Coordinates of N, CA and C in Angstrom, one line a residue:
X1 N 128.7 96.1 60.6 CA 129.4 95.5 61.8 C 128.4 94.6 62.5
X2 N 128.8 93.4 63.0 CA 128.0 92.6 63.7 C 127.6 93.2 65.1
X3 N 126.5 92.8 65.7 CA 126.1 93.3 67.0 C 125.5 92.3 67.8
X4 N 125.4 92.6 69.1 CA 124.7 91.7 70.1 C 123.8 92.5 70.9
X5 N 122.7 91.9 71.3 CA 121.7 92.5 72.2 C 121.9 92.1 73.6
X6 N 122.1 93.1 74.5 CA 122.3 92.8 75.9 C 121.0 93.3 76.7
X7 N 120.6 92.5 77.6 CA 119.5 92.8 78.5 C 120.0 93.3 79.8
X8 N 119.7 94.5 80.2 CA 120.1 95.0 81.5 C 118.9 95.0 82.5
X9 N 119.2 94.8 83.7 CA 118.2 94.9 84.8 C 118.8 95.4 86.1
X10 N 118.1 96.3 86.8 CA 118.5 96.7 88.1 C 118.0 95.7 89.1
X11 N 118.9 95.1 89.9 CA 118.6 94.1 90.9 C 119.0 94.6 92.2
X12 N 118.5 93.9 93.3 CA 118.8 94.2 94.6 C 120.2 93.8 94.9
X13 N 121.0 94.6 95.7 CA 122.3 94.2 96.1 C 122.2 93.1 97.2
X14 N 123.3 92.5 97.6 CA 123.3 91.5 98.6 C 122.7 91.9 99.9
X15 N 122.9 93.2 100.3 CA 122.3 93.6 101.5 C 120.8 94.1 101.4
X16 N 120.4 94.2 100.1 CA 119.0 94.6 99.8 C 118.7 96.1 99.9
X17 N 119.7 96.8 100.3 CA 119.5 98.3 100.5 C 119.8 99.1 99.3
X18 N 120.5 98.6 98.3 CA 120.8 99.4 97.1 C 120.6 98.5 95.9
X19 N 120.8 99.1 94.7 CA 120.6 98.4 93.4 C 121.9 98.1 92.7
X20 N 121.9 97.0 92.0 CA 123.1 96.7 91.2 C 122.6 96.5 89.7
X21 N 123.3 97.2 88.8 CA 122.9 97.1 87.4 C 123.6 95.8 86.9
X22 N 122.7 95.0 86.3 CA 123.2 93.6 85.9 C 122.9 93.4 84.4
X23 N 123.6 92.5 83.8 CA 123.4 92.0 82.4 C 122.8 90.6 82.6
X24 N 121.6 90.4 82.3 CA 121.0 89.1 82.5 C 121.0 88.1 81.3
X25 N 121.1 88.7 80.1 CA 121.1 87.8 78.9 C 121.8 88.5 77.8
X26 N 122.1 87.7 76.7 CA 122.7 88.3 75.5 C 122.0 87.6 74.3
X27 N 121.6 88.3 73.3 CA 120.9 87.7 72.2 C 121.7 88.1 70.9
X28 N 121.8 87.0 70.0 CA 122.5 87.2 68.7 C 121.5 87.8 67.7
X29 N 122.1 88.1 66.5 CA 121.2 88.6 65.4 C 120.4 87.6 64.9
X30 N 120.6 86.3 65.2 CA 119.8 85.2 64.8 C 118.7 84.8 65.8
X31 N 118.5 85.8 66.8 CA 117.5 85.6 67.8 C 117.7 84.5 68.7
X32 N 118.9 84.1 69.0 CA 119.3 83.1 70.0 C 119.7 83.8 71.2
X33 N 119.0 83.5 72.3 CA 119.3 84.1 73.6 C 120.1 83.2 74.6
X34 N 121.0 83.8 75.2 CA 121.9 83.1 76.2 C 121.8 83.8 77.5
X35 N 121.7 83.1 78.6 CA 121.6 83.7 79.9 C 123.0 83.7 80.7
X36 N 123.1 84.7 81.5 CA 124.3 84.7 82.4 C 123.9 84.2 83.8
X37 N 124.8 83.4 84.4 CA 124.6 82.9 85.7 C 124.6 84.2 86.7
X38 N 123.9 84.1 87.8 CA 123.8 85.2 88.7 C 125.2 85.9 89.0
X39 N 126.2 85.0 89.3 CA 127.5 85.5 89.7 C 128.2 86.3 88.6
X40 N 127.8 86.1 87.4 CA 128.4 86.8 86.3 C 127.6 88.0 85.7
X41 N 126.5 88.3 86.4 CA 125.6 89.3 85.9 C 125.9 90.8 86.2
X42 N 126.6 91.1 87.3 CA 126.9 92.5 87.6 C 127.6 93.2 86.5
X43 N 127.1 94.3 86.0 CA 127.6 95.0 84.9 C 129.1 95.4 85.1
X44 N 129.5 95.6 86.4 CA 130.8 96.0 86.7 C 131.9 94.9 86.2
X45 N 131.4 93.7 86.0 CA 132.3 92.6 85.5 C 132.5 92.7 84.0
X46 N 131.6 93.4 83.3 CA 131.7 93.5 81.9 C 132.4 94.8 81.5
X47 N 133.7 94.9 81.6 CA 134.4 96.1 81.4 C 134.3 96.7 80.0
X48 N 134.4 95.9 79.0 CA 134.3 96.4 77.6 C 132.9 97.0 77.3
X49 N 131.9 96.4 77.9 CA 130.5 97.0 77.7 C 130.4 98.3 78.4
X50 N 131.0 98.4 79.6 CA 131.0 99.7 80.4 C 131.6 100.8 79.6
X51 N 132.5 100.5 78.7 CA 133.2 101.6 77.9 C 132.3 102.2 76.8
X52 N 131.2 101.5 76.5 CA 130.4 101.9 75.3 C 129.5 103.1 75.7
X53 N 129.2 103.9 74.7 CA 128.2 105.0 74.8 C 126.8 104.4 75.2
X54 N 126.5 103.3 74.6 CA 125.2 102.7 74.9 C 125.0 102.4 76.3
X55 N 126.1 101.9 77.0 CA 126.0 101.5 78.4 C 125.7 102.8 79.2
X56 N 126.3 103.9 78.9 CA 126.1 105.1 79.6 C 124.6 105.6 79.5
X57 N 124.0 105.3 78.3 CA 122.6 105.7 78.2 C 121.7 104.7 79.0
X58 N 122.1 103.5 79.0 CA 121.3 102.5 79.8 C 121.4 102.9 81.3
X59 N 122.6 103.2 81.7 CA 122.8 103.5 83.2 C 121.9 104.8 83.5
X60 N 121.8 105.7 82.6 CA 120.9 106.9 82.9 C 119.5 106.5 82.9
X61 N 119.1 105.5 82.1 CA 117.7 105.2 81.9 C 117.1 104.3 83.1
X62 N 118.0 103.4 83.6 CA 117.5 102.5 84.7 C 117.8 103.1 86.0
X63 N 116.7 103.5 86.7 CA 116.8 104.1 88.0 C 116.2 103.3 89.1
X64 N 115.2 102.5 88.8 CA 114.5 101.8 89.8 C 114.7 100.3 89.7
X65 N 114.6 99.6 90.8 CA 114.7 98.1 90.9 C 113.8 97.4 90.0
X66 N 114.3 96.4 89.3 CA 113.5 95.6 88.3 C 113.2 96.3 87.0
X67 N 113.7 97.5 86.8 CA 113.6 98.1 85.5 C 114.5 97.4 84.5
X68 N 114.2 97.3 83.3 CA 115.0 96.6 82.3 C 115.2 97.4 81.0
X69 N 116.2 97.1 80.3 CA 116.4 97.7 78.9 C 117.1 96.6 78.1
X70 N 116.7 96.5 76.8 CA 117.3 95.6 75.9 C 117.9 96.5 74.8
X71 N 119.2 96.4 74.6 CA 119.9 97.3 73.7 C 120.9 96.5 72.8
X72 N 121.1 97.0 71.6 CA 122.1 96.4 70.7 C 123.4 97.2 70.9
X73 N 124.5 96.4 70.9 CA 125.8 97.0 71.0 C 126.7 96.4 69.9
X74 N 127.3 97.3 69.1 CA 128.2 96.8 68.0 C 129.3 96.1 68.6
X75 N 129.7 95.0 67.9 CA 130.8 94.1 68.4 C 132.1 94.7 67.9
X76 N 132.9 95.2 68.8 CA 134.3 95.5 68.5 C 135.1 94.1 68.6
X77 N 136.3 94.1 68.2 CA 137.1 92.9 68.2 C 137.2 92.5 69.7
X78 N 137.4 93.4 70.6 CA 137.5 93.1 72.0 C 136.2 92.5 72.6
X79 N 135.1 93.0 72.2 CA 133.8 92.5 72.7 C 133.6 91.1 72.1
X80 N 133.9 90.9 70.9 CA 133.7 89.6 70.2 C 134.6 88.5 70.9
X81 N 135.8 88.9 71.2 CA 136.7 87.9 71.9 C 136.2 87.5 73.3
X82 N 135.5 88.4 73.9 CA 135.0 88.2 75.3 C 133.8 87.3 75.3
X83 N 132.9 87.5 74.3 CA 131.6 86.8 74.3 C 131.4 85.7 73.3
X84 N 132.3 85.6 72.4 CA 132.2 84.5 71.4 C 133.6 83.8 71.3
X85 N 133.7 82.5 71.4 CA 135.0 81.8 71.3 C 135.3 81.5 69.9
X86 N 136.4 80.8 69.7 CA 136.9 80.6 68.3 C 135.9 79.6 67.5
X87 N 135.1 78.8 68.3 CA 134.2 77.9 67.6 C 132.8 78.5 67.5
X88 N 132.6 79.7 67.8 CA 131.3 80.3 67.7 C 130.4 80.2 68.9
X89 N 130.9 79.6 70.0 CA 130.1 79.4 71.1 C 130.0 80.8 71.9
X90 N 128.8 81.0 72.5 CA 128.7 82.2 73.3 C 129.3 81.9 74.7
X91 N 130.1 82.9 75.2 CA 130.8 82.7 76.4 C 130.9 84.0 77.2
X92 N 131.5 83.8 78.4 CA 131.9 85.0 79.1 C 133.1 84.5 79.9
X93 N 134.3 85.0 79.5 CA 135.5 84.5 80.1 C 135.7 83.0 79.8
X94 N 135.8 82.2 80.8 CA 135.9 80.7 80.6 C 134.6 80.0 80.7
X95 N 133.5 80.8 80.8 CA 132.2 80.1 81.1 C 131.4 80.1 79.8
X96 N 130.9 78.9 79.4 CA 130.0 78.8 78.2 C 128.6 79.1 78.6
X97 N 128.0 80.1 78.0 CA 126.6 80.5 78.4 C 125.6 79.5 77.9
X98 N 124.5 79.4 78.7 CA 123.4 78.5 78.4 C 122.4 79.2 77.5
X99 N 122.1 78.4 76.4 CA 121.1 79.0 75.5 C 119.7 78.8 76.1
X100 N 118.9 79.8 76.0 CA 117.5 79.7 76.5 C 116.5 79.4 75.4
X101 N 115.6 78.5 75.7 CA 114.6 78.1 74.7 C 113.6 79.2 74.7
X102 N 112.8 79.3 73.6 CA 111.8 80.3 73.5 C 110.8 80.2 74.7
X103 N 110.5 79.0 75.1 CA 109.5 78.8 76.2 C 110.1 79.4 77.5
X104 N 111.4 79.2 77.7 CA 112.0 79.7 78.9 C 112.1 81.2 78.9
X105 N 112.4 81.8 77.7 CA 112.4 83.2 77.6 C 111.1 83.8 77.9
X106 N 110.0 83.2 77.4 CA 108.6 83.7 77.6 C 108.3 83.6 79.1
X107 N 108.7 82.5 79.7 CA 108.4 82.3 81.1 C 109.0 83.4 82.0
X108 N 110.3 83.7 81.7 CA 111.0 84.7 82.5 C 110.4 86.1 82.2
X109 N 110.0 86.3 81.0 CA 109.4 87.6 80.7 C 108.0 87.8 81.4
X110 N 107.3 86.7 81.5 CA 106.0 86.7 82.2 C 106.2 86.9 83.7
X111 N 107.2 86.2 84.2 CA 107.5 86.4 85.6 C 107.9 87.8 86.0
X112 N 108.7 88.4 85.1 CA 109.1 89.8 85.3 C 107.9 90.7 85.2
X113 N 107.0 90.4 84.3 CA 105.8 91.2 84.1 C 104.9 91.2 85.4
X114 N 104.8 90.0 85.9 CA 104.0 89.8 87.1 C 104.6 90.6 88.3
X115 N 106.0 90.5 88.4 CA 106.7 91.2 89.5 C 106.4 92.7 89.4
X116 N 106.6 93.3 88.2 CA 106.3 94.7 88.0 C 104.9 95.1 88.2
X117 N 104.0 94.2 87.8 CA 102.6 94.5 88.1 C 102.2 94.5 89.5
X118 N 102.8 93.6 90.3 CA 102.6 93.6 91.8 C 103.2 94.9 92.4
X119 N 104.3 95.3 91.9 CA 105.0 96.5 92.5 C 104.1 97.8 92.2
X120 N 103.6 97.8 91.0 CA 102.7 98.9 90.6 C 101.4 98.9 91.4
X121 N 100.9 97.7 91.6 CA 99.6 97.6 92.3 C 99.8 98.0 93.8
X122 N 101.0 97.6 94.4 CA 101.3 98.0 95.7 C 101.4 99.5 95.9
X123 N 102.2 100.1 95.0 CA 102.4 101.5 95.0 C 101.1 102.3 94.9
X124 N 100.3 101.8 93.9 CA 99.0 102.4 93.7 C 98.1 102.3 94.9
X125 N 98.1 101.1 95.5 CA 97.3 100.9 96.7 C 97.6 101.8 97.8
X126 N 98.9 102.0 98.1 CA 99.4 102.9 99.1 C 98.9 104.3 98.8
X127 N 99.0 104.7 97.6 CA 98.6 106.1 97.2 C 97.1 106.2 97.4
X128 N 96.3 105.2 97.1 CA 94.8 105.2 97.3 C 94.5 105.3 98.8
X129 N 95.2 104.6 99.6 CA 94.9 104.7 101.0 C 95.2 106.1 101.6
X130 N 96.3 106.7 101.1 CA 96.6 108.0 101.6 C 95.5 109.0 101.2
X131 N 95.0 108.8 100.0 CA 93.9 109.7 99.5 C 92.6 109.5 100.3
X132 N 92.3 108.2 100.6 CA 91.1 107.8 101.3 C 91.2 108.4 102.8
X133 N 92.4 108.3 103.3 CA 92.6 108.8 104.7 C 92.2 110.2 104.9
X134 N 92.3 111.0 103.8 CA 92.0 112.4 103.9 C 90.5 112.6 103.9
X135 N 89.7 111.6 103.5 CA 88.3 111.7 103.5 C 87.6 111.2 104.8
X136 N 88.4 110.5 105.7 CA 87.9 110.1 106.9 C 87.5 111.2 107.8
X137 N 86.4 111.1 108.5 CA 85.9 112.2 109.4 C 86.2 111.9 110.8
X138 N 87.4 111.4 111.1 CA 87.9 111.3 112.4 C 89.3 112.1 112.5
X139 N 89.6 112.5 113.7 CA 90.8 113.2 113.9 C 92.0 112.3 114.2
X140 N 93.2 112.8 114.1 CA 94.3 112.0 114.5 C 94.2 111.6 115.9
X141 N 94.6 110.3 116.2 CA 94.6 109.8 117.6 C 95.8 110.4 118.3
X142 N 95.6 110.9 119.5 CA 96.7 111.3 120.4 C 96.4 110.7 121.8
X143 N 97.4 110.1 122.3 CA 97.2 109.3 123.6 C 96.9 110.3 124.7
X144 N 97.1 111.6 124.6 CA 96.9 112.5 125.7 C 95.5 112.9 125.9
X145 N 94.7 112.9 124.8 CA 93.4 113.5 125.0 C 92.3 112.7 124.2
X146 N 92.6 111.5 123.8 CA 91.5 110.7 123.1 C 91.1 109.5 123.9
X147 N 89.9 109.1 123.8 CA 89.4 107.9 124.4 C 89.7 106.7 123.4
X148 N 90.6 105.9 123.8 CA 91.1 104.8 122.9 C 90.0 103.9 122.4
X149 N 89.1 103.5 123.3 CA 88.0 102.6 122.8 C 87.1 103.3 121.8
X150 N 86.6 104.5 122.1 CA 85.8 105.2 121.2 C 86.5 105.5 119.9
X151 N 87.7 105.9 120.0 CA 88.4 106.3 118.8 C 88.6 105.1 117.8
X152 N 89.1 104.0 118.3 CA 89.3 102.8 117.5 C 88.0 102.3 116.9
X153 N 86.9 102.4 117.6 CA 85.6 102.0 117.0 C 85.2 103.0 115.9
X154 N 85.5 104.3 116.1 CA 85.2 105.2 115.0 C 86.0 105.0 113.8
X155 N 87.3 104.7 114.1 CA 88.2 104.3 113.0 C 87.7 103.1 112.2
X156 N 87.3 102.1 112.9 CA 86.8 100.9 112.2 C 85.6 101.2 111.4
X157 N 84.7 102.0 111.9 CA 83.5 102.4 111.2 C 83.8 103.1 109.9
X158 N 84.8 104.0 110.0 CA 85.2 104.7 108.8 C 85.8 103.8 107.7
X159 N 86.5 102.8 108.2 CA 87.1 101.8 107.3 C 85.9 101.1 106.6
X160 N 84.9 100.7 107.3 CA 83.7 100.0 106.7 C 83.0 101.0 105.8
X161 N 83.0 102.2 106.1 CA 82.3 103.2 105.2 C 82.9 103.3 103.9
X162 N 84.3 103.1 103.8 CA 85.0 103.2 102.6 C 85.4 101.8 102.1
X163 N 84.7 100.8 102.6 CA 84.8 99.4 102.1 C 86.2 98.9 102.2
X164 N 86.9 99.3 103.3 CA 88.2 98.8 103.6 C 88.0 97.6 104.6
X165 N 87.9 96.4 104.0 CA 87.6 95.2 104.8 C 88.7 94.3 105.1
X166 N 89.8 94.4 104.3 CA 90.9 93.5 104.5 C 91.7 94.0 105.8
X167 N 92.1 93.0 106.6 CA 92.8 93.3 107.8 C 94.1 94.1 107.5
X168 N 94.9 93.7 106.5 CA 96.1 94.3 106.2 C 95.9 95.8 105.8
X169 N 94.9 96.1 105.1 CA 94.6 97.4 104.6 C 94.2 98.3 105.8
X170 N 93.4 97.7 106.8 CA 93.1 98.5 108.0 C 94.3 98.9 108.8
X171 N 95.3 97.9 108.9 CA 96.5 98.1 109.6 C 97.3 99.2 108.9
X172 N 97.4 99.1 107.6 CA 98.1 100.2 106.8 C 97.5 101.5 107.0
X173 N 96.2 101.6 107.0 CA 95.5 102.8 107.1 C 95.7 103.5 108.5
X174 N 95.8 102.6 109.5 CA 95.9 103.1 110.9 C 97.0 104.1 111.1
X175 N 98.1 103.8 110.4 CA 99.3 104.7 110.6 C 99.1 106.1 110.2
X176 N 98.2 106.4 109.3 CA 97.9 107.7 108.9 C 97.2 108.6 109.9
X177 N 96.8 107.9 111.0 CA 96.0 108.6 112.0 C 96.7 108.6 113.4
X178 N 97.9 108.3 113.5 CA 98.6 108.2 114.7 C 99.6 109.4 114.9
X179 N 99.7 109.9 116.1 CA 100.7 110.9 116.4 C 102.0 110.3 116.6
X180 N 103.1 111.1 116.8 CA 104.4 110.5 116.9 C 104.6 109.5 118.0
X181 N 104.2 109.7 119.3 CA 104.3 108.7 120.3 C 103.6 107.4 119.9
X182 N 102.4 107.5 119.3 CA 101.6 106.3 119.0 C 102.3 105.6 117.8
X183 N 102.9 106.3 117.0 CA 103.6 105.7 115.9 C 104.8 104.8 116.4
X184 N 105.3 105.2 117.5 CA 106.4 104.3 118.1 C 105.8 102.9 118.5
X185 N 104.5 103.0 119.0 CA 103.8 101.8 119.4 C 103.6 101.0 118.1
X186 N 103.1 101.7 117.0 CA 102.8 101.1 115.7 C 104.1 100.3 115.2
X187 N 105.2 101.0 115.3 CA 106.5 100.4 114.9 C 106.8 99.1 115.6
X188 N 106.6 99.1 117.0 CA 106.8 98.0 117.8 C 105.9 96.8 117.4
X189 N 104.7 97.2 117.0 CA 103.7 96.1 116.6 C 104.1 95.5 115.3
X190 N 104.6 96.4 114.4 CA 105.1 95.8 113.1 C 106.2 94.8 113.3
X191 N 107.1 95.1 114.3 CA 108.2 94.2 114.5 C 107.8 92.9 115.2
X192 N 106.9 93.0 116.2 CA 106.5 91.9 117.0 C 105.3 91.1 116.5
X193 N 104.3 91.8 115.9 CA 103.1 91.1 115.5 C 103.1 91.0 113.9
X194 N 103.6 92.0 113.3 CA 103.6 92.1 111.8 C 102.3 92.5 111.2
X195 N 102.4 93.0 110.0 CA 101.2 93.5 109.3 C 100.3 92.3 108.9
X196 N 100.8 91.1 108.9 CA 100.0 89.9 108.5 C 99.1 89.4 109.6
X197 N 99.2 90.0 110.8 CA 98.3 89.6 111.9 C 96.9 90.0 111.7
X198 N 95.9 89.4 112.4 CA 94.5 89.8 112.3 C 94.3 91.2 112.8
X199 N 93.4 91.9 112.2 CA 93.0 93.2 112.7 C 92.6 93.2 114.2
X200 N 91.9 92.1 114.5 CA 91.4 92.0 115.9 C 92.5 92.0 116.9
X201 N 93.7 91.4 116.5 CA 94.8 91.4 117.4 C 95.4 92.9 117.6
X202 N 95.5 93.6 116.5 CA 95.9 95.0 116.5 C 95.0 95.8 117.3
X203 N 93.7 95.6 117.1 CA 92.7 96.4 117.9 C 92.8 96.1 119.3
X204 N 92.9 94.9 119.7 CA 93.0 94.5 121.1 C 94.3 95.1 121.8
X205 N 95.4 95.0 121.1 CA 96.7 95.5 121.6 C 96.6 97.0 121.8
X206 N 95.9 97.7 120.8 CA 95.8 99.1 120.9 C 95.0 99.5 122.1
X207 N 93.9 98.8 122.4 CA 93.1 99.2 123.5 C 93.8 98.8 124.8
X208 N 94.5 97.7 124.9 CA 95.2 97.3 126.1 C 96.3 98.4 126.4
X209 N 96.9 98.9 125.4 CA 98.0 99.9 125.6 C 97.5 101.2 126.0
X210 N 96.4 101.7 125.4 CA 96.0 103.1 125.6 C 94.8 103.3 126.5
X211 N 93.9 102.4 126.7 CA 92.8 102.6 127.6 C 93.2 102.8 129.0
X212 N 93.0 104.0 129.5 CA 93.3 104.4 130.9 C 94.7 104.5 131.3
X213 N 95.6 104.3 130.3 CA 97.1 104.4 130.7 C 97.9 105.1 129.7
X214 N 97.5 105.3 128.5 CA 98.3 106.0 127.5 C 99.6 105.2 127.1
X215 N 100.4 105.9 126.4 CA 101.6 105.3 125.9 C 102.8 106.2 126.3
X216 N 103.7 105.6 127.0 CA 104.9 106.3 127.5 C 106.1 105.5 127.3
X217 N 107.3 106.1 127.5 CA 108.5 105.3 127.2 C 108.6 104.0 128.0
X218 N 108.1 103.9 129.2 CA 108.1 102.6 129.9 C 107.2 101.6 129.3
X219 N 106.0 102.0 128.9 CA 105.1 101.1 128.2 C 105.7 100.6 126.9
X220 N 106.4 101.6 126.2 CA 107.0 101.3 124.9 C 108.1 100.2 125.1
X221 N 108.9 100.4 126.1 CA 110.0 99.4 126.4 C 109.4 98.0 126.7
X222 N 108.4 98.0 127.6 CA 107.9 96.8 128.0 C 107.2 96.0 126.9
X223 N 106.6 96.8 125.9 CA 105.9 96.1 124.8 C 106.8 95.2 124.1
X224 N 108.1 95.5 123.9 CA 109.0 94.6 123.2 C 109.2 93.3 124.0
X225 N 109.1 93.4 125.3 CA 109.4 92.3 126.2 C 108.2 91.4 126.4
X226 N 107.1 92.0 126.5 CA 105.9 91.2 126.9 C 104.8 91.0 125.8
X227 N 105.0 91.7 124.7 CA 103.9 91.7 123.7 C 103.8 90.3 123.1

């Protein structure tokens, strides 16, 4: 029996909060690959494919965003009529699919590889920061009993001791040492200043907020208005 290879990928939904299982391309036994336009990619549109046992296995295998699987599916008469017209053209419904050149296929594979690499590096980096935070010899900052100036200087020295020199990494590390009220301030800073701001700005705002006055609900509310 003839068969076709379908490439599945978990992509972000329109609201970005959930994942949608998609079919991004289809490859023939002659190694010709055809791409689906974005609007025709959701697997929910491919009813005959959803009925197959292979689809159930793919659905169980893909759990995280950007994960992919390439699988062969035997062509039933129904599947053949959906994806191949009477003239042998690859189609989906009334849409003729675009054939991808080998160069384009390689470019897309390289792009996906880079995306996955960055995601792995980001996840690994966050785990490393968490591990490093446990080696810092400073206590958690609490606005009730800590000297803000002295504490932030100690935090900065610990960052230097562990060679954390990038501003963004210092800002990420800071959250591991803040109590609940101070984390509210941290959240407001993420919204108003963002993690891309210079460390000097974060340090200055921290001292302005906590030196001699602490962090309370009124300060928290005003920070959104005047920060």
